[in-house]
């Protein structure tokens, strides 16, 4: 790992040095005035800044195709290296539609009011466009209308497509089924772990002994399967996010919200009588104070899962943004210092992101166990006071 990091830093440093020398040589040979040179440099900086922003957005956002690499040609066009994904959506007027996302790349080319290009596909007698990774219905000409804030006003459709994030969720789920299914079969033959069990058994025992039992107590058995599932599911998706393919599933607010909702539902439906009593009629308090505490406790019920989803979303997204920004700065400054400093910082932060990938899976699982424990806590101490 260290060897690869050193080679990466050396490569980026050499590339940045040669790029800087190229620009210096070009600047010396241009017989332009100082004002024109500054203007050209400013225009180039703005173009690089724009491309860097698009690069970061592409890495963070979901997509209807899986792009491994994007090659930019000399004429400004882009060649996407990857594979298409199934596009499935429902339109109330024309029913269910299904085709591959590559159809959008070969459709009729159009431009919006700001000059941004998009492609229009005809399906079942109607026209549809993929605009900022959102499928919208267009008129016969294929036009997209925007409001004063730049938002699309076209009719929306119900998008059920297998996007890049959905594909990685399916891959993580399949990987978990294969690994832990194999472990279960091996344990039927022998209690000694073999194969993947040697790697994952310590994590399973850690979650049981250090998370489930201390926070939930004797009733941990009915929650352990969920805690193990949520830990490894988040961990695998976080590790996938470290790959250089623009995978950012746990940095998607909808995904983290869905995971938090699962924890919230399980907490409420498995809670005991004491849990609900402390929410709606806090024991040991005066009558008026009990009325005051009811809305506070209800708000607390919502804040707990909200904290779960925001913590996972913010930490994973922030890590990706910082790393992508540092890589973008190499091409923005284009000098020797940037070519050495930013690759080194990127490598250090990448190692930190590996730790964060495990840490965020641990924190989500730990807090879920804490909420389950609070929902099953027995308050014998209050009865002892009477």
mmCIF file of N, CA and C in Angstrom, residues 271-365:
data_model
loop_
_atom_site.group_PDB
_atom_site.id
_atom_site.type_symbol
_atom_site.label_atom_id
_atom_site.label_comp_id
_atom_site.label_asym_id
_atom_site.label_seq_id
_atom_site.Cartn_x
_atom_site.Cartn_y
_atom_site.Cartn_z
ATOM 1 N N UNK A 271 -40.243 -1.517 21.405
ATOM 2 C CA UNK A 271 -40.096 -0.839 22.695
ATOM 3 C C UNK A 271 -41.057 -1.418 23.730
ATOM 4 N N UNK A 272 -40.646 -1.373 25.002
ATOM 5 C CA UNK A 272 -41.495 -1.880 26.074
ATOM 6 C C UNK A 272 -42.362 -0.767 26.672
ATOM 7 N N UNK A 273 -43.108 -1.115 27.704
ATOM 8 C CA UNK A 273 -44.058 -0.186 28.321
ATOM 9 C C UNK A 273 -43.341 1.006 28.959
ATOM 10 N N UNK A 274 -42.195 0.773 29.583
ATOM 11 C CA UNK A 274 -41.470 1.857 30.242
ATOM 12 C C UNK A 274 -41.019 2.925 29.249
ATOM 13 N N UNK A 275 -40.652 2.508 28.043
ATOM 14 C CA UNK A 275 -40.208 3.459 27.008
ATOM 15 C C UNK A 275 -41.327 4.444 26.674
ATOM 16 N N UNK A 276 -42.507 3.912 26.419
ATOM 17 C CA UNK A 276 -43.624 4.780 26.060
ATOM 18 C C UNK A 276 -44.100 5.592 27.252
ATOM 19 N N UNK A 277 -44.003 5.041 28.461
ATOM 20 C CA UNK A 277 -44.396 5.789 29.650
ATOM 21 C C UNK A 277 -43.498 7.014 29.849
ATOM 22 N N UNK A 278 -42.195 6.857 29.570
ATOM 23 C CA UNK A 278 -41.271 7.973 29.731
ATOM 24 C C UNK A 278 -41.455 9.031 28.640
ATOM 25 N N UNK A 279 -42.104 8.662 27.547
ATOM 26 C CA UNK A 279 -42.365 9.647 26.495
ATOM 27 C C UNK A 279 -43.649 10.416 26.771
ATOM 28 N N UNK A 280 -44.730 9.720 27.103
ATOM 29 C CA UNK A 280 -46.034 10.361 27.220
ATOM 30 C C UNK A 280 -46.427 10.709 28.663
ATOM 31 N N UNK A 281 -45.770 10.118 29.650
ATOM 32 C CA UNK A 281 -46.135 10.444 31.036
ATOM 33 C C UNK A 281 -44.937 10.141 31.931
ATOM 34 N N UNK A 282 -43.960 11.031 31.888
ATOM 35 C CA UNK A 282 -42.701 10.843 32.595
ATOM 36 C C UNK A 282 -42.941 10.636 34.093
ATOM 37 N N UNK A 283 -42.562 9.492 34.653
ATOM 38 C CA UNK A 283 -42.805 9.232 36.086
ATOM 39 C C UNK A 283 -41.896 10.089 36.971
ATOM 40 N N UNK A 284 -42.421 10.424 38.151
ATOM 41 C CA UNK A 284 -41.634 11.152 39.132
ATOM 42 C C UNK A 284 -41.606 12.650 38.946
ATOM 43 N N UNK A 285 -42.389 13.202 38.000
ATOM 44 C CA UNK A 285 -42.417 14.637 37.755
ATOM 45 C C UNK A 285 -43.773 15.220 38.114
ATOM 46 N N UNK A 286 -43.833 16.526 38.463
ATOM 47 C CA UNK A 286 -45.131 17.170 38.698
ATOM 48 C C UNK A 286 -46.000 17.134 37.446
ATOM 49 N N UNK A 287 -47.310 17.324 37.641
ATOM 50 C CA UNK A 287 -48.272 17.191 36.548
ATOM 51 C C UNK A 287 -47.960 18.137 35.386
ATOM 52 N N UNK A 288 -47.727 19.418 35.661
ATOM 53 C CA UNK A 288 -47.464 20.394 34.594
ATOM 54 C C UNK A 288 -46.155 20.075 33.866
ATOM 55 N N UNK A 289 -45.159 19.612 34.620
ATOM 56 C CA UNK A 289 -43.887 19.264 33.988
ATOM 57 C C UNK A 289 -44.041 18.068 33.057
ATOM 58 N N UNK A 290 -44.915 17.133 33.421
ATOM 59 C CA UNK A 290 -45.181 15.995 32.544
ATOM 60 C C UNK A 290 -45.750 16.453 31.208
ATOM 61 N N UNK A 291 -46.654 17.448 31.237
ATOM 62 C CA UNK A 291 -47.235 17.978 29.997
ATOM 63 C C UNK A 291 -46.177 18.668 29.140
ATOM 64 N N UNK A 292 -45.231 19.329 29.805
ATOM 65 C CA UNK A 292 -44.161 20.010 29.073
ATOM 66 C C UNK A 292 -43.214 19.003 28.424
ATOM 67 N N UNK A 293 -42.964 17.891 29.103
ATOM 68 C CA UNK A 293 -41.993 16.918 28.620
ATOM 69 C C UNK A 293 -42.501 16.100 27.436
ATOM 70 N N UNK A 294 -43.824 15.992 27.264
ATOM 71 C CA UNK A 294 -44.362 15.178 26.166
ATOM 72 C C UNK A 294 -43.862 15.653 24.801
ATOM 73 N N UNK A 295 -44.039 16.947 24.417
ATOM 74 C CA UNK A 295 -43.534 17.367 23.092
ATOM 75 C C UNK A 295 -42.020 17.283 22.981
ATOM 76 N N UNK A 296 -41.313 17.496 24.104
ATOM 77 C CA UNK A 296 -39.844 17.404 24.073
ATOM 78 C C UNK A 296 -39.406 15.981 23.758
ATOM 79 N N UNK A 297 -40.044 15.007 24.389
ATOM 80 C CA UNK A 297 -39.697 13.610 24.145
ATOM 81 C C UNK A 297 -40.077 13.179 22.731
ATOM 82 N N UNK A 298 -41.203 13.677 22.224
ATOM 83 C CA UNK A 298 -41.604 13.345 20.855
ATOM 84 C C UNK A 298 -40.613 13.913 19.842
ATOM 85 N N UNK A 299 -40.157 15.134 20.100
ATOM 86 C CA UNK A 299 -39.134 15.716 19.216
ATOM 87 C C UNK A 299 -37.851 14.898 19.285
ATOM 88 N N UNK A 300 -37.517 14.420 20.484
ATOM 89 C CA UNK A 300 -36.323 13.587 20.638
ATOM 90 C C UNK A 300 -36.403 12.302 19.843
ATOM 91 N N UNK A 301 -37.610 11.739 19.708
ATOM 92 C CA UNK A 301 -37.783 10.534 18.894
ATOM 93 C C UNK A 301 -37.378 10.774 17.445
ATOM 94 N N UNK A 302 -37.674 11.970 16.935
ATOM 95 C CA UNK A 302 -37.349 12.294 15.540
ATOM 96 C C UNK A 302 -35.883 12.675 15.396
ATOM 97 N N UNK A 303 -35.332 13.353 16.390
ATOM 98 C CA UNK A 303 -33.949 13.827 16.306
ATOM 99 C C UNK A 303 -32.963 12.664 16.263
ATOM 100 N N UNK A 304 -33.251 11.584 16.974
ATOM 101 C CA UNK A 304 -32.318 10.461 17.031
ATOM 102 C C UNK A 304 -32.048 9.857 15.660
ATOM 103 N N UNK A 305 -33.057 9.450 14.892
ATOM 104 C CA UNK A 305 -32.752 8.928 13.549
ATOM 105 C C UNK A 305 -32.216 10.005 12.609
ATOM 106 N N UNK A 306 -32.641 11.262 12.823
ATOM 107 C CA UNK A 306 -32.126 12.354 11.985
ATOM 108 C C UNK A 306 -30.622 12.515 12.195
ATOM 109 N N UNK A 307 -30.181 12.403 13.451
ATOM 110 C CA UNK A 307 -28.745 12.482 13.735
ATOM 111 C C UNK A 307 -27.993 11.333 13.077
ATOM 112 N N UNK A 308 -28.604 10.155 13.044
ATOM 113 C CA UNK A 308 -27.984 9.008 12.385
ATOM 114 C C UNK A 308 -27.730 9.270 10.908
ATOM 115 N N UNK A 309 -28.782 9.719 10.209
ATOM 116 C CA UNK A 309 -28.656 9.885 8.759
ATOM 117 C C UNK A 309 -27.731 11.033 8.389
ATOM 118 N N UNK A 310 -27.770 12.130 9.161
ATOM 119 C CA UNK A 310 -26.926 13.284 8.843
ATOM 120 C C UNK A 310 -25.461 12.973 9.119
ATOM 121 N N UNK A 311 -25.176 12.265 10.212
ATOM 122 C CA UNK A 311 -23.785 11.958 10.566
ATOM 123 C C UNK A 311 -23.124 11.108 9.482
ATOM 124 N N UNK A 312 -23.788 10.056 9.047
ATOM 125 C CA UNK A 312 -23.218 9.184 8.024
ATOM 126 C C UNK A 312 -23.088 9.916 6.689
ATOM 127 N N UNK A 313 -24.145 10.618 6.298
ATOM 128 C CA UNK A 313 -24.133 11.354 5.034
ATOM 129 C C UNK A 313 -23.043 12.420 5.008
ATOM 130 N N UNK A 314 -22.968 13.237 6.065
ATOM 131 C CA UNK A 314 -22.034 14.365 6.083
ATOM 132 C C UNK A 314 -20.585 13.890 6.112
ATOM 133 N N UNK A 315 -20.287 12.895 6.929
ATOM 134 C CA UNK A 315 -18.898 12.445 7.046
ATOM 135 C C UNK A 315 -18.395 11.796 5.771
ATOM 136 N N UNK A 316 -19.213 10.957 5.137
ATOM 137 C CA UNK A 316 -18.765 10.290 3.922
ATOM 138 C C UNK A 316 -18.678 11.272 2.757
ATOM 139 N N UNK A 317 -19.645 12.172 2.639
ATOM 140 C CA UNK A 317 -19.610 13.160 1.552
ATOM 141 C C UNK A 317 -18.432 14.117 1.723
ATOM 142 N N UNK A 318 -18.195 14.572 2.954
ATOM 143 C CA UNK A 318 -17.102 15.515 3.207
ATOM 144 C C UNK A 318 -15.758 14.894 2.855
ATOM 145 N N UNK A 319 -15.565 13.636 3.196
ATOM 146 C CA UNK A 319 -14.308 12.972 2.865
ATOM 147 C C UNK A 319 -14.053 12.908 1.374
ATOM 148 N N UNK A 320 -15.094 12.565 0.609
ATOM 149 C CA UNK A 320 -14.956 12.511 -0.848
ATOM 150 C C UNK A 320 -14.671 13.899 -1.425
ATOM 151 N N UNK A 321 -15.362 14.916 -0.919
ATOM 152 C CA UNK A 321 -15.181 16.275 -1.438
ATOM 153 C C UNK A 321 -13.762 16.767 -1.183
ATOM 154 N N UNK A 322 -13.238 16.528 0.008
ATOM 155 C CA UNK A 322 -11.885 16.986 0.343
ATOM 156 C C UNK A 322 -10.852 16.308 -0.546
ATOM 157 N N UNK A 323 -10.949 14.997 -0.706
ATOM 158 C CA UNK A 323 -9.973 14.270 -1.524
ATOM 159 C C UNK A 323 -10.047 14.718 -2.982
ATOM 160 N N UNK A 324 -11.274 14.835 -3.529
ATOM 161 C CA UNK A 324 -11.417 15.282 -4.912
ATOM 162 C C UNK A 324 -10.923 16.715 -5.100
ATOM 163 N N UNK A 325 -11.135 17.563 -4.094
ATOM 164 C CA UNK A 325 -10.682 18.957 -4.184
ATOM 165 C C UNK A 325 -9.161 19.034 -4.196
ATOM 166 N N UNK A 326 -8.512 18.204 -3.381
ATOM 167 C CA UNK A 326 -7.049 18.203 -3.364
ATOM 168 C C UNK A 326 -6.482 17.731 -4.697
ATOM 169 N N UNK A 327 -7.112 16.722 -5.289
ATOM 170 C CA UNK A 327 -6.669 16.263 -6.612
ATOM 171 C C UNK A 327 -6.881 17.364 -7.650
ATOM 172 N N UNK A 328 -8.011 18.074 -7.544
ATOM 173 C CA UNK A 328 -8.305 19.146 -8.504
ATOM 174 C C UNK A 328 -7.300 20.294 -8.384
ATOM 175 N N UNK A 329 -6.796 20.561 -7.183
ATOM 176 C CA UNK A 329 -5.839 21.650 -6.990
ATOM 177 C C UNK A 329 -4.523 21.401 -7.712
ATOM 178 N N UNK A 330 -4.179 20.137 -7.917
ATOM 179 C CA UNK A 330 -2.949 19.819 -8.659
ATOM 180 C C UNK A 330 -3.012 20.424 -10.058
ATOM 181 N N UNK A 331 -4.166 20.293 -10.705
ATOM 182 C CA UNK A 331 -4.315 20.778 -12.075
ATOM 183 C C UNK A 331 -4.662 22.262 -12.118
ATOM 184 N N UNK A 332 -5.098 22.809 -10.990
ATOM 185 C CA UNK A 332 -5.435 24.235 -10.956
ATOM 186 C C UNK A 332 -4.169 25.090 -10.821
ATOM 187 N N UNK A 333 -3.272 24.714 -9.884
ATOM 188 C CA UNK A 333 -2.068 25.510 -9.658
ATOM 189 C C UNK A 333 -0.971 25.169 -10.661
ATOM 190 N N UNK A 334 -0.834 23.905 -11.044
ATOM 191 C CA UNK A 334 0.097 23.488 -12.095
ATOM 192 C C UNK A 334 1.532 23.960 -11.844
ATOM 193 N N UNK A 335 2.038 23.660 -10.654
ATOM 194 C CA UNK A 335 3.441 23.959 -10.362
ATOM 195 C C UNK A 335 4.044 22.822 -9.549
ATOM 196 N N UNK A 336 5.344 22.920 -9.282
ATOM 197 C CA UNK A 336 6.058 21.833 -8.621
ATOM 198 C C UNK A 336 5.567 21.643 -7.192
ATOM 199 N N UNK A 337 5.323 22.746 -6.483
ATOM 200 C CA UNK A 337 4.894 22.651 -5.083
ATOM 201 C C UNK A 337 3.551 21.932 -4.986
ATOM 202 N N UNK A 338 2.619 22.341 -5.845
ATOM 203 C CA UNK A 338 1.299 21.694 -5.838
ATOM 204 C C UNK A 338 1.415 20.235 -6.259
ATOM 205 N N UNK A 339 2.324 19.947 -7.197
ATOM 206 C CA UNK A 339 2.488 18.579 -7.674
ATOM 207 C C UNK A 339 3.065 17.639 -6.636
ATOM 208 N N UNK A 340 3.719 18.189 -5.600
ATOM 209 C CA UNK A 340 4.280 17.358 -4.533
ATOM 210 C C UNK A 340 3.382 17.384 -3.301
ATOM 211 N N UNK A 341 2.937 18.581 -2.912
ATOM 212 C CA UNK A 341 2.198 18.731 -1.654
ATOM 213 C C UNK A 341 0.815 18.093 -1.718
ATOM 214 N N UNK A 342 0.048 18.379 -2.767
ATOM 215 C CA UNK A 342 -1.329 17.902 -2.825
ATOM 216 C C UNK A 342 -1.433 16.382 -3.014
ATOM 217 N N UNK A 343 -0.578 15.743 -3.834
ATOM 218 C CA UNK A 343 -0.623 14.269 -3.863
ATOM 219 C C UNK A 343 -0.308 13.644 -2.507
ATOM 220 N N UNK A 344 0.649 14.252 -1.765
ATOM 221 C CA UNK A 344 0.977 13.723 -0.445
ATOM 222 C C UNK A 344 -0.203 13.875 0.516
ATOM 223 N N UNK A 345 -0.836 15.059 0.521
ATOM 224 C CA UNK A 345 -2.002 15.278 1.380
ATOM 225 C C UNK A 345 -3.153 14.356 0.985
ATOM 226 N N UNK A 346 -3.315 14.147 -0.326
ATOM 227 C CA UNK A 346 -4.376 13.250 -0.798
ATOM 228 C C UNK A 346 -4.142 11.831 -0.302
ATOM 229 N N UNK A 347 -2.889 11.390 -0.358
ATOM 230 C CA UNK A 347 -2.569 10.045 0.101
ATOM 231 C C UNK A 347 -2.827 9.895 1.601
ATOM 232 N N UNK A 348 -2.451 10.898 2.385
ATOM 233 C CA UNK A 348 -2.666 10.855 3.834
ATOM 234 C C UNK A 348 -4.161 10.839 4.149
ATOM 235 N N UNK A 349 -4.927 11.698 3.498
ATOM 236 C CA UNK A 349 -6.366 11.744 3.735
ATOM 237 C C UNK A 349 -7.057 10.479 3.238
ATOM 238 N N UNK A 350 -6.520 9.879 2.188
ATOM 239 C CA UNK A 350 -7.092 8.616 1.706
ATOM 240 C C UNK A 350 -6.937 7.522 2.758
ATOM 241 N N UNK A 351 -5.780 7.490 3.410
ATOM 242 C CA UNK A 351 -5.585 6.528 4.507
ATOM 243 C C UNK A 351 -6.557 6.824 5.646
ATOM 244 N N UNK A 352 -6.784 8.119 5.913
ATOM 245 C CA UNK A 352 -7.744 8.502 6.948
ATOM 246 C C UNK A 352 -9.159 8.080 6.563
ATOM 247 N N UNK A 353 -9.480 8.150 5.282
ATOM 248 C CA UNK A 353 -10.812 7.745 4.818
ATOM 249 C C UNK A 353 -11.050 6.245 5.021
ATOM 250 N N UNK A 354 -9.990 5.455 4.939
ATOM 251 C CA UNK A 354 -10.132 4.024 5.219
ATOM 252 C C UNK A 354 -10.566 3.820 6.663
ATOM 253 N N UNK A 355 -9.948 4.582 7.575
ATOM 254 C CA UNK A 355 -10.343 4.526 8.982
ATOM 255 C C UNK A 355 -11.778 5.014 9.161
ATOM 256 N N UNK A 356 -12.136 6.101 8.473
ATOM 257 C CA UNK A 356 -13.487 6.657 8.584
ATOM 258 C C UNK A 356 -14.528 5.663 8.073
ATOM 259 N N UNK A 357 -14.188 4.895 7.029
ATOM 260 C CA UNK A 357 -15.119 3.906 6.490
ATOM 261 C C UNK A 357 -15.527 2.897 7.557
ATOM 262 N N UNK A 358 -14.550 2.439 8.353
ATOM 263 C CA UNK A 358 -14.858 1.519 9.449
ATOM 264 C C UNK A 358 -15.531 2.247 10.606
ATOM 265 N N UNK A 359 -15.056 3.447 10.898
ATOM 266 C CA UNK A 359 -15.570 4.193 12.047
ATOM 267 C C UNK A 359 -17.039 4.552 11.886
ATOM 268 N N UNK A 360 -17.449 4.989 10.689
ATOM 269 C CA UNK A 360 -18.844 5.373 10.479
ATOM 270 C C UNK A 360 -19.779 4.167 10.543
ATOM 271 N N UNK A 361 -19.322 3.015 10.057
ATOM 272 C CA UNK A 361 -20.126 1.798 10.200
ATOM 273 C C UNK A 361 -20.264 1.426 11.671
ATOM 274 N N UNK A 362 -19.182 1.588 12.435
ATOM 275 C CA UNK A 362 -19.221 1.303 13.875
ATOM 276 C C UNK A 362 -20.154 2.264 14.608
ATOM 277 N N UNK A 363 -20.070 3.559 14.307
ATOM 278 C CA UNK A 363 -20.886 4.559 15.001
ATOM 279 C C UNK A 363 -22.365 4.345 14.720
ATOM 280 N N UNK A 364 -22.716 4.091 13.472
ATOM 281 C CA UNK A 364 -24.130 3.865 13.130
ATOM 282 C C UNK A 364 -24.661 2.643 13.874
ATOM 283 N N UNK A 365 -23.867 1.583 13.909
ATOM 284 C CA UNK A 365 -24.289 0.363 14.599
ATOM 285 C C UNK A 365 -24.364 0.588 16.102
#
